Every structure is written in structure tokens, then in C-alpha cells.
Coordinates of C-alpha atoms in Angstrom, one line a residue:
Chain A
M219 CA 106.6 -21.3 2.3
K220 CA 108.4 -20.2 -1.2
I221 CA 105.4 -18.7 -2.3
A222 CA 103.5 -17.2 0.6
Q223 CA 107.3 -15.1 0.9
K224 CA 106.8 -14.4 -3.0
S225 CA 103.5 -13.3 -2.3
I226 CA 104.6 -10.9 0.1
K227 CA 107.5 -9.7 -1.6
F228 CA 105.4 -8.9 -4.3
L229 CA 102.3 -7.2 -2.6
T230 CA 105.2 -5.0 -0.6
I231 CA 106.8 -4.1 -3.9
V232 CA 103.3 -2.9 -5.0
A233 CA 102.4 -0.8 -2.0
I234 CA 105.9 1.0 -2.2
S235 CA 105.0 1.6 -6.2
L236 CA 101.4 2.9 -5.1
F237 CA 102.7 5.5 -2.3
T238 CA 105.6 6.3 -3.7
T239 CA 103.8 8.5 -6.5
L240 CA 101.8 10.2 -4.1
S241 CA 102.2 13.8 -4.9
F242 CA 101.2 16.1 -2.0
A243 CA 100.5 18.7 -4.8
S244 CA 97.8 21.4 -5.2
E245 CA 96.0 23.8 -3.3
S246 CA 92.7 24.9 -3.9
N247 CA 91.0 27.7 -2.0
K248 CA 87.5 27.0 -1.3
T249 CA 85.9 30.4 -1.6
D250 CA 82.2 29.7 -1.4
N251 CA 83.1 28.9 2.4
Q252 CA 86.2 32.1 2.7
N253 CA 83.6 33.8 5.3
D254 CA 83.9 31.4 8.4
G255 CA 87.5 31.5 8.0
G256 CA 87.4 29.0 5.7
R257 CA 86.1 25.6 7.9
V258 CA 83.4 24.4 6.6
N259 CA 80.4 23.1 7.7
T260 CA 80.9 19.3 9.5
K261 CA 77.3 18.1 8.3
Q262 CA 78.0 19.8 4.5
E263 CA 81.5 18.1 4.4
I264 CA 80.4 14.6 5.3
N265 CA 77.7 14.6 2.9
D266 CA 80.0 16.2 0.2
Y267 CA 82.7 13.9 1.0
I268 CA 79.9 10.6 1.0
K269 CA 78.9 11.9 -2.4
H270 CA 82.6 12.6 -3.8
H271 CA 83.2 8.8 -2.6
L272 CA 80.6 7.6 -4.3
A273 CA 80.7 9.1 -7.7
D274 CA 83.9 8.6 -10.1
S275 CA 86.4 11.1 -10.0
H276 CA 89.4 12.3 -12.3
D277 CA 91.8 12.2 -10.3
F278 CA 92.8 9.2 -7.2
S279 CA 92.3 11.3 -3.8
L280 CA 93.0 9.3 -0.9
F281 CA 92.1 12.2 1.9
S282 CA 92.2 15.5 2.0
Y283 CA 91.9 18.4 5.1
T284 CA 91.5 21.9 5.7
S285 CA 95.2 23.3 7.0
D286 CA 94.9 26.2 9.7
A287 CA 95.5 28.4 7.2
G288 CA 92.0 27.8 5.7
E289 CA 93.7 25.7 2.5
R290 CA 92.2 22.8 1.1
K291 CA 95.3 20.5 0.7
H292 CA 94.6 16.8 -1.1
V293 CA 97.1 13.9 -0.6
G294 CA 96.7 11.8 -3.3
F295 CA 97.5 11.5 -7.1
S296 CA 97.0 12.4 -10.7
L297 CA 95.2 10.3 -13.5
P298 CA 95.3 10.7 -16.9
V299 CA 92.5 12.1 -18.5
I300 CA 91.9 11.2 -22.3
V301 CA 89.2 13.2 -24.1
W302 CA 88.4 13.5 -27.7
T303 CA 87.1 16.9 -28.6
S304 CA 86.4 19.0 -31.4
K305 CA 89.8 19.0 -32.8
G306 CA 90.5 15.4 -31.7
L307 CA 92.2 13.5 -29.2
V308 CA 93.3 15.7 -26.2
T309 CA 95.4 13.6 -23.4
F310 CA 96.9 15.4 -20.2
M311 CA 97.1 14.7 -16.6
S312 CA 93.9 15.5 -14.3
S313 CA 96.7 17.6 -11.8
E314 CA 95.8 20.1 -13.8
F315 CA 92.6 21.0 -13.0
H316 CA 94.0 21.2 -9.3
H317 CA 91.0 19.3 -7.8
N318 CA 88.8 22.1 -8.8
D319 CA 84.9 20.2 -9.8
D320 CA 83.2 23.1 -10.4
G321 CA 84.5 24.4 -13.5
H322 CA 86.2 27.3 -12.1
V323 CA 89.6 26.1 -13.5
I324 CA 89.7 26.5 -16.9
V325 CA 92.7 24.1 -18.7
E326 CA 93.9 25.5 -22.4
K327 CA 95.1 22.7 -25.0
D328 CA 95.5 23.6 -28.3
G329 CA 93.5 26.9 -28.0
L330 CA 90.8 24.4 -26.7
K331 CA 89.5 25.4 -23.3
L332 CA 88.3 22.5 -20.7
A333 CA 86.5 22.4 -17.8
K334 CA 85.9 20.1 -15.0
I335 CA 82.1 20.3 -13.3
H336 CA 80.9 17.8 -11.4
S337 CA 83.5 14.9 -12.5
K338 CA 82.8 15.8 -15.9
I339 CA 84.8 17.3 -18.6
Y340 CA 83.2 20.1 -20.3
E341 CA 84.6 21.7 -23.6
L342 CA 83.3 25.5 -23.7
D343 CA 82.4 27.0 -26.7
N344 CA 83.9 29.3 -29.3
G345 CA 85.1 33.0 -27.4
A346 CA 83.9 31.9 -23.6
T347 CA 86.6 32.7 -21.5
Q348 CA 84.5 31.3 -18.7
V349 CA 81.6 29.0 -17.7
S350 CA 78.3 30.2 -16.8
F351 CA 75.2 28.6 -15.4
D352 CA 71.8 29.4 -15.4
E353 CA 69.1 29.0 -12.7
T354 CA 69.4 24.8 -12.5
H355 CA 73.2 24.8 -12.6
H356 CA 74.0 23.5 -16.1
A357 CA 76.6 25.3 -18.2
K358 CA 75.6 27.0 -20.5
N359 CA 78.5 28.1 -23.0
A360 CA 79.9 24.6 -22.6
H361 CA 79.4 20.8 -23.6
K362 CA 79.6 17.5 -22.9
I363 CA 83.3 15.7 -24.7
L364 CA 83.6 11.9 -25.4
D365 CA 85.8 11.1 -22.7
F366 CA 87.9 8.0 -22.5
S367 CA 89.9 9.4 -19.0
I368 CA 91.6 6.2 -17.0
T369 CA 89.3 7.3 -14.0
K370 CA 89.5 5.8 -10.4
S371 CA 87.1 3.3 -11.3
V372 CA 89.6 2.1 -14.2
V373 CA 92.5 1.8 -12.5
G374 CA 90.3 0.1 -9.4
I375 CA 88.9 -2.1 -12.8
L376 CA 92.7 -2.7 -14.3
I377 CA 94.2 -3.6 -11.0
A378 CA 91.4 -6.1 -10.1
A379 CA 91.8 -7.8 -14.1
F380 CA 95.6 -8.1 -13.0
L381 CA 94.3 -9.6 -9.5
I382 CA 92.3 -12.3 -11.1
F383 CA 94.7 -13.0 -14.1
F384 CA 97.9 -12.8 -11.5
G385 CA 95.9 -16.0 -9.8
F386 CA 94.1 -17.9 -12.2
S387 CA 97.3 -18.3 -14.2
K388 CA 98.9 -19.5 -11.4
L389 CA 96.2 -22.0 -10.8
A390 CA 95.9 -23.2 -14.0
K391 CA 99.9 -23.5 -14.6
Q392 CA 100.0 -25.9 -11.7
Y393 CA 97.4 -28.3 -13.3
K394 CA 100.3 -29.3 -15.1
S395 CA 102.6 -30.8 -13.1
K396 CA 100.5 -31.7 -10.4
A397 CA 96.9 -32.7 -9.5
I398 CA 96.4 -30.8 -5.9
P399 CA 97.3 -27.0 -6.2
T400 CA 99.1 -25.3 -3.7
G401 CA 99.3 -21.9 -2.2
L402 CA 96.7 -19.2 -3.7
G403 CA 95.5 -21.7 -6.0
R404 CA 94.1 -24.4 -3.3
A405 CA 92.0 -21.0 -2.2
L406 CA 90.8 -20.7 -5.7
E407 CA 89.7 -24.1 -6.5
P408 CA 87.0 -24.4 -3.9
L409 CA 85.7 -21.0 -5.7
V410 CA 85.9 -22.5 -9.3
L411 CA 83.7 -25.7 -8.4
Y412 CA 81.2 -23.6 -6.3
V413 CA 80.3 -21.9 -9.4
R414 CA 80.6 -24.8 -11.4
D415 CA 78.6 -27.1 -9.0
E416 CA 76.3 -25.3 -7.1
I417 CA 75.5 -22.1 -10.3
A418 CA 76.1 -23.7 -13.3
R419 CA 75.4 -27.6 -13.1
P420 CA 71.8 -27.0 -11.7
N421 CA 70.5 -23.6 -13.4
I422 CA 72.0 -24.3 -17.0
G423 CA 72.0 -28.5 -17.1
E424 CA 74.4 -30.8 -17.3
K425 CA 74.4 -30.6 -21.3
K426 CA 75.4 -27.1 -22.0
Y427 CA 76.7 -25.9 -18.7
K428 CA 80.4 -25.6 -20.0
K429 CA 80.3 -23.6 -22.5
F430 CA 79.0 -20.5 -20.2
M431 CA 81.6 -21.5 -17.3
P432 CA 84.2 -18.7 -18.6
Y433 CA 81.3 -16.0 -18.6
L434 CA 80.0 -17.1 -14.8
L435 CA 83.6 -17.7 -13.4
T436 CA 84.5 -14.2 -14.7
V437 CA 81.7 -12.5 -13.5
F438 CA 82.0 -14.2 -9.8
F439 CA 85.6 -13.1 -9.3
F440 CA 85.1 -9.5 -11.3
I441 CA 82.0 -8.7 -8.9
W442 CA 83.1 -10.2 -5.7
I443 CA 87.2 -9.0 -6.1
L444 CA 85.6 -5.4 -6.8
N445 CA 83.1 -5.6 -4.1
L446 CA 85.9 -6.5 -1.6
M447 CA 88.0 -3.6 -3.0
G448 CA 85.4 -1.5 -2.4
L449 CA 85.7 -2.4 1.2
T450 CA 89.2 -1.1 1.4
P451 CA 90.8 2.4 2.7
I452 CA 91.3 3.1 -0.7
G453 CA 88.3 4.0 -1.5
F454 CA 86.8 2.3 -4.6
N455 CA 83.3 2.8 -5.6
V456 CA 83.2 0.3 -9.1
T457 CA 80.6 -2.2 -8.7
G458 CA 79.1 0.9 -7.3
Q459 CA 78.6 2.8 -10.2
I460 CA 75.8 2.3 -12.5
A461 CA 77.4 2.6 -15.6
I462 CA 79.5 -0.7 -14.9
T463 CA 76.4 -2.7 -13.8
V464 CA 74.5 -1.7 -16.7
C465 CA 77.3 -3.2 -18.6
L466 CA 77.2 -6.3 -16.8
A467 CA 73.8 -6.5 -17.0
I468 CA 73.8 -6.1 -21.1
F469 CA 77.0 -8.8 -21.5
T470 CA 74.1 -11.3 -19.3
L471 CA 71.5 -9.7 -22.0
I472 CA 73.2 -10.3 -25.3
I473 CA 74.7 -14.0 -23.6
Y474 CA 71.3 -15.5 -23.2
I475 CA 69.7 -13.6 -26.6
S476 CA 71.8 -15.0 -28.5
N477 CA 71.7 -18.1 -27.4
G478 CA 68.0 -18.9 -27.2
S479 CA 66.9 -22.2 -27.9
K480 CA 64.2 -22.3 -30.6
D481 CA 61.8 -24.0 -27.5
F482 CA 62.6 -20.4 -25.4
W483 CA 61.6 -18.0 -28.9
M484 CA 58.2 -20.4 -29.5
H485 CA 57.4 -20.1 -25.3
T486 CA 58.2 -16.5 -25.3
L487 CA 56.7 -15.1 -28.6
W488 CA 54.1 -17.8 -29.4
M489 CA 52.8 -19.3 -26.1
P490 CA 51.6 -23.1 -27.1
G491 CA 48.8 -24.6 -24.9
V492 CA 47.0 -20.7 -24.4
P493 CA 43.9 -19.6 -26.2
K494 CA 45.2 -17.6 -29.2
L495 CA 43.6 -14.7 -28.5
L496 CA 45.8 -14.4 -24.9
R497 CA 48.9 -15.2 -27.3
P498 CA 49.9 -11.6 -28.8
I499 CA 49.2 -10.2 -24.9
L500 CA 51.5 -12.6 -23.2
A501 CA 54.0 -12.5 -26.0
V502 CA 54.2 -8.5 -24.6
L503 CA 54.9 -9.5 -21.2
E504 CA 57.5 -12.0 -21.8
L505 CA 59.4 -9.9 -24.3
A506 CA 59.2 -6.8 -21.5
G507 CA 60.3 -9.5 -18.9
Y508 CA 63.2 -11.0 -20.9
L509 CA 64.4 -7.5 -22.1
L510 CA 63.7 -5.1 -19.8
I511 CA 62.5 -6.2 -16.3
K512 CA 65.6 -8.7 -16.0
P513 CA 68.2 -6.9 -16.6
F514 CA 66.9 -3.9 -15.0
S515 CA 66.5 -5.6 -11.6
L516 CA 70.4 -7.3 -12.2
L517 CA 71.8 -3.9 -12.7
V518 CA 70.0 -2.2 -9.8
R519 CA 70.3 -5.2 -7.5
L520 CA 74.1 -4.6 -7.4
F521 CA 74.3 -1.1 -7.9
A522 CA 71.9 0.2 -4.6
N523 CA 73.2 -2.5 -2.7
I524 CA 76.7 -1.5 -2.8
T525 CA 75.7 2.4 -3.3
A526 CA 73.8 1.4 0.0
G527 CA 76.5 -0.2 1.3
H528 CA 78.6 2.2 1.2
S529 CA 76.9 5.4 2.2
V530 CA 76.1 3.6 5.3
V531 CA 79.3 2.4 6.9
M532 CA 80.7 6.4 5.8
G533 CA 78.0 7.8 7.6
I534 CA 78.2 5.9 10.3
A535 CA 81.9 6.7 10.3
A536 CA 81.2 10.2 10.8
L537 CA 79.1 9.6 13.4
M538 CA 81.8 10.2 15.4
L539 CA 82.2 13.6 14.5
L540 CA 78.5 14.8 14.6
L541 CA 78.6 12.7 18.4
K542 CA 81.5 14.5 19.5
A543 CA 79.3 16.9 21.6
E544 CA 77.6 14.8 23.7
F545 CA 79.7 11.7 24.4
G546 CA 82.9 13.5 23.8
T547 CA 85.7 12.2 21.9
V548 CA 86.5 8.8 23.2
G549 CA 83.0 8.1 23.4
A550 CA 82.2 9.2 19.7
T551 CA 84.8 7.1 18.4
G552 CA 84.3 4.1 20.7
I553 CA 80.2 4.1 19.0
S554 CA 81.2 5.0 16.0
F555 CA 84.5 2.7 15.2
F556 CA 82.1 -0.8 16.8
L557 CA 79.2 0.1 14.5
T558 CA 81.3 0.4 11.8
L559 CA 83.4 -2.4 12.8
F560 CA 79.8 -4.6 12.5
L561 CA 78.2 -2.7 9.3
T562 CA 81.9 -3.7 7.4
V563 CA 81.9 -7.5 8.8
I564 CA 78.1 -7.8 7.6
E565 CA 79.4 -5.7 4.2
V566 CA 82.0 -8.4 3.8
L567 CA 78.9 -10.8 3.7
V568 CA 77.0 -9.1 1.2
A569 CA 80.2 -8.5 -1.3
F570 CA 80.1 -12.5 -1.8
L571 CA 76.2 -12.5 -1.6
Q572 CA 75.5 -10.0 -4.3
A573 CA 78.6 -11.6 -6.9
F574 CA 76.8 -15.1 -6.0
I575 CA 73.3 -13.5 -7.0
F576 CA 74.8 -12.1 -10.1
T577 CA 76.1 -15.3 -11.5
M578 CA 73.2 -17.1 -9.9
L579 CA 70.4 -15.0 -11.6
S580 CA 72.7 -14.8 -14.9
A581 CA 72.9 -18.5 -14.5
L582 CA 69.0 -18.9 -14.5
F583 CA 68.1 -16.8 -16.9
I584 CA 70.8 -18.1 -19.5
G585 CA 69.2 -21.8 -18.3
M586 CA 66.0 -20.8 -19.1
A587 CA 66.7 -19.2 -22.8
V588 CA 68.9 -22.6 -23.6
E589 CA 66.4 -24.9 -22.0
E590 CA 64.9 -27.7 -24.3
H591 CA 61.2 -28.7 -23.5
E592 CA 60.3 -32.0 -24.1
H593 CA 56.8 -32.3 -26.2
H594 CA 53.9 -34.4 -25.5
Chain B
M221 CA 58.7 15.1 1.1
Y222 CA 56.5 12.6 -0.9
N223 CA 59.3 10.1 -2.1
L224 CA 59.8 9.5 1.5
I225 CA 56.7 8.5 2.3
G226 CA 57.0 6.3 -0.9
A227 CA 60.6 5.0 0.5
G228 CA 58.5 4.2 3.7
L229 CA 55.7 2.5 2.0
I230 CA 58.6 0.5 0.2
V231 CA 60.5 -0.5 2.8
I232 CA 57.2 -1.6 4.7
G233 CA 56.3 -3.8 1.6
G234 CA 59.7 -5.2 0.8
G235 CA 59.7 -5.8 4.8
I236 CA 56.8 -8.0 4.9
G237 CA 57.7 -9.7 1.9
L238 CA 61.2 -10.7 3.1
G239 CA 59.5 -11.9 6.2
Q240 CA 57.4 -14.0 4.5
I241 CA 60.0 -15.5 2.9
G242 CA 62.2 -16.1 5.5
G243 CA 59.8 -17.2 8.2
K244 CA 58.5 -20.2 5.5
A245 CA 61.9 -21.0 4.6
M246 CA 62.8 -21.5 8.0
E247 CA 59.5 -23.0 8.7
G248 CA 60.7 -26.0 5.4
I249 CA 63.7 -26.0 7.0
A250 CA 62.5 -26.9 10.5
R251 CA 60.4 -29.2 8.9
Q252 CA 63.1 -31.1 6.7
P253 CA 66.2 -30.1 8.2
E254 CA 68.4 -32.7 5.2
A255 CA 66.8 -30.0 2.4
A256 CA 68.5 -27.0 4.4
G257 CA 70.8 -26.3 1.6
K258 CA 68.4 -26.4 -1.5
I259 CA 66.3 -24.3 0.6
Q260 CA 68.2 -21.8 1.5
T261 CA 69.5 -21.5 -2.1
A262 CA 66.1 -21.0 -3.2
M263 CA 65.5 -18.4 -0.8
I264 CA 68.4 -16.3 -1.1
I265 CA 67.4 -16.4 -5.1
I266 CA 63.4 -14.8 -3.9
G267 CA 64.6 -12.5 -1.7
A268 CA 67.1 -11.1 -4.5
L269 CA 64.2 -10.6 -7.1
L270 CA 62.3 -9.0 -4.5
E271 CA 65.3 -6.9 -3.2
G272 CA 65.5 -6.3 -7.2
L273 CA 62.3 -4.8 -7.3
A274 CA 62.6 -2.8 -3.5
F275 CA 65.1 -1.2 -5.5
G276 CA 64.3 -0.1 -8.5
A277 CA 61.2 1.0 -7.0
L278 CA 63.4 3.3 -4.7
L279 CA 65.5 4.4 -7.9
L280 CA 62.6 5.4 -9.5
G281 CA 61.2 7.2 -6.8
K282 CA 64.8 8.7 -6.5

């Protein structure tokens, strides 16, 4: 009971601290939609919104709307922008861009001119005062710079890291005093045992699985928690960022390459029991499989599943706007609500399944690499 | 236009593959219900490998 009370208190504090920093700031006019009285095309807006959600952004916007006066209002809070420019490190808050994403707002810092185009920060060349675009809509007189900003995804990762740290340090502490954990730990323990007994042991083998347990557990809970966070209305899409999944796949690649046994390299590079002429061809195929195809399929599966799930859920939710004419307000909302509910329940399953699959295949690849064959 | 046709072909291929995996797994479970857990795990792994292939193709075609 005490832990339940404490965790409710903790969650309330987190929620309050999140929402007190809301800044109802910044209004930017959508200049390109002025001719229809500031109102935007519904289909276009839905499309833009889904695209905006799927991409990482420099500010944490919760929702936005067009007011009756035709102004675009954004509700959310800004995040710090940290960039490495030609004149060194520059930091400022993303609110200085006023939610502009097409390079019209120029921020001046230490004589540098910075613009944000499609969620990427560009530095303007010397003498330029405005970004000019060529026919393919690439900036002509600006170049990309190294961006270390605390973006929305980074905030998501930090929250996930905090949740994992909080939950598991609590679980670990409990083992010192009692054999059976209570509270949150009781929910986490079966999952840890599941990863050990169903994923690590059968795939890596009884002798060597212990060394890889920390990685497998971290990757499992990282992906699972971030997938679940993506289903909350706060709207993180971290595991749907290809950069994140590339990093996770590279971790797995490094781990199974650096732990490869002698037998593994032998079987990859000079396969025994095969005609000598075929061995180089097999070596090329095996190397391509281990170095490229396996990590690529790992990263693409996670990325595409989460991206597809998010865009389908958002598209179905947006159906209520498109079906309003045919079914009326209540009918369209009802259809959209039940379809969204149905899909979200499936997404909860997919969130677990993808975490499981990523960990499972990582364990499988590690198991293939560390396995020692019996010689006959 | 062409990439939409390609996407359709990928979905057809992936659908046939998943159908085969799911159907055979169910057959296996019906024959040997005590092995259901093992069959399910193997089914999910093969399904995931197939999915990776199909998603990779979709991404390349985009």
C-alpha cells in the first residue's frame, strides 16, 4: 500500500511539473494559407500532422490549432537547441524559431545566422540574410551543422532511462532484504526471468548466456517502454526514428562480431566440408549476411513496424474529420473512436512483440557467433 | 504509380509467406498440442524474418 501511495504521489508530481511549464506562447502566421482566410485544407493538414508526428522535432508541441482570427497557435514547451557551428558551440531555446519550420525565421547568435528547415538546423553562409531555395527545395546558401539538441526523442529516451533506472534499482535493492520483491518489482521480476529463460538461455546456451544478459535486458526494456510511450497521447515516436534503430542494430552487430568464436569465423570465412572452389563465394555471402543483411533487417523491422503503426492509428483517428459530411459528427466520431481503440489495443501487443523480436533475434545472432562446434 | 504496384506485389508475397507460416504452425500445433509453445516461438521468429524482408523491400521502393 505504501509503495502504491508513494508511486501515485511521484506520478502526480511528474505530471504537475510537466504541465506547469506549458508555455502558451508563440503565434506564427501561416503565410502560405492566407488566401483562404487562414484556414487550411483538412486533408493537407492531416497529412502534415502525421508527417510532423513521425519526424523528430526541436520543440515539444502537444497540440496546435488555427484560431478564428486565422492565427496558428501551438501549445507545448520549447527545448534547448545545442549546435556546433563554424564559431563553436551555440545554445538557445527552440522557442526563438517561433515554430517556423521552413527557414523564414532567422535566429542571430554571435554574428551567426541560423534557420530551421524541416526540423534541421542550418547555418547561413556569410553575407546571406535569407534562405533561398533551388528548384528541388534544397537550401542554396545554407549548410547543415552538427546538432546535439535535446530534441523530443532525446526527452523520450531520458524519461525511459529514468523509468528503467527507477524501477530496476528498486527491484535490485529489495533482494537484499527479502527473497520475493513487492510492488513494482513483482511486476518486473517475471519479465526479467522471461528474457533469461525464454530468450537468452535457449538461444545463446547455458554456458555463455550470463555475459549477454545485461545487454538483452536493457534493449528489451528500452524498446518496450519507448514503444508503450509512443502510444500515449504525449506522442513520442522514438523507436520510429531510423537513427535510434540503426544505433540499436549497430550495438548488436558490434556485440556479436566482437564475441565471435574461432569456430564462427572459421565457418564464415572458410566453410569446412564444401568444395574449395565454392568457399570464397560462400565467404562473401556469409559476410554480407552477418555484416549487412542481419543488422539491416533488425533495424528496418522495428522502424517500419512502429512508423506504420503510428501512421495508421493517426490516419484512422483523422477519419472523423473526413467522414463528418457522410455520417454526421456523432457517427463519424463513433466509427473513428472504435477503430482507433481496436488498433491501439493491437499496437499494445505489437509494442511487446517488437521488443521481444528484437531481443530474440539479437540473442539468436549472438548465439550463432559464440557457439562452439563439436569436431568430428 | 510503379512503386504502388511494387508495394502491392510485396504485400501479396508477404501475405502468401505469412499464410504458409501460420497455417503450417497451426497444423503442427493441432498434431502436437504439447509442443505449442516451441512452435509458436519458432513461428514468430520466422514471421519476423519475413517481415524484415518485406519492410526492407517497401523501404527501398519508397
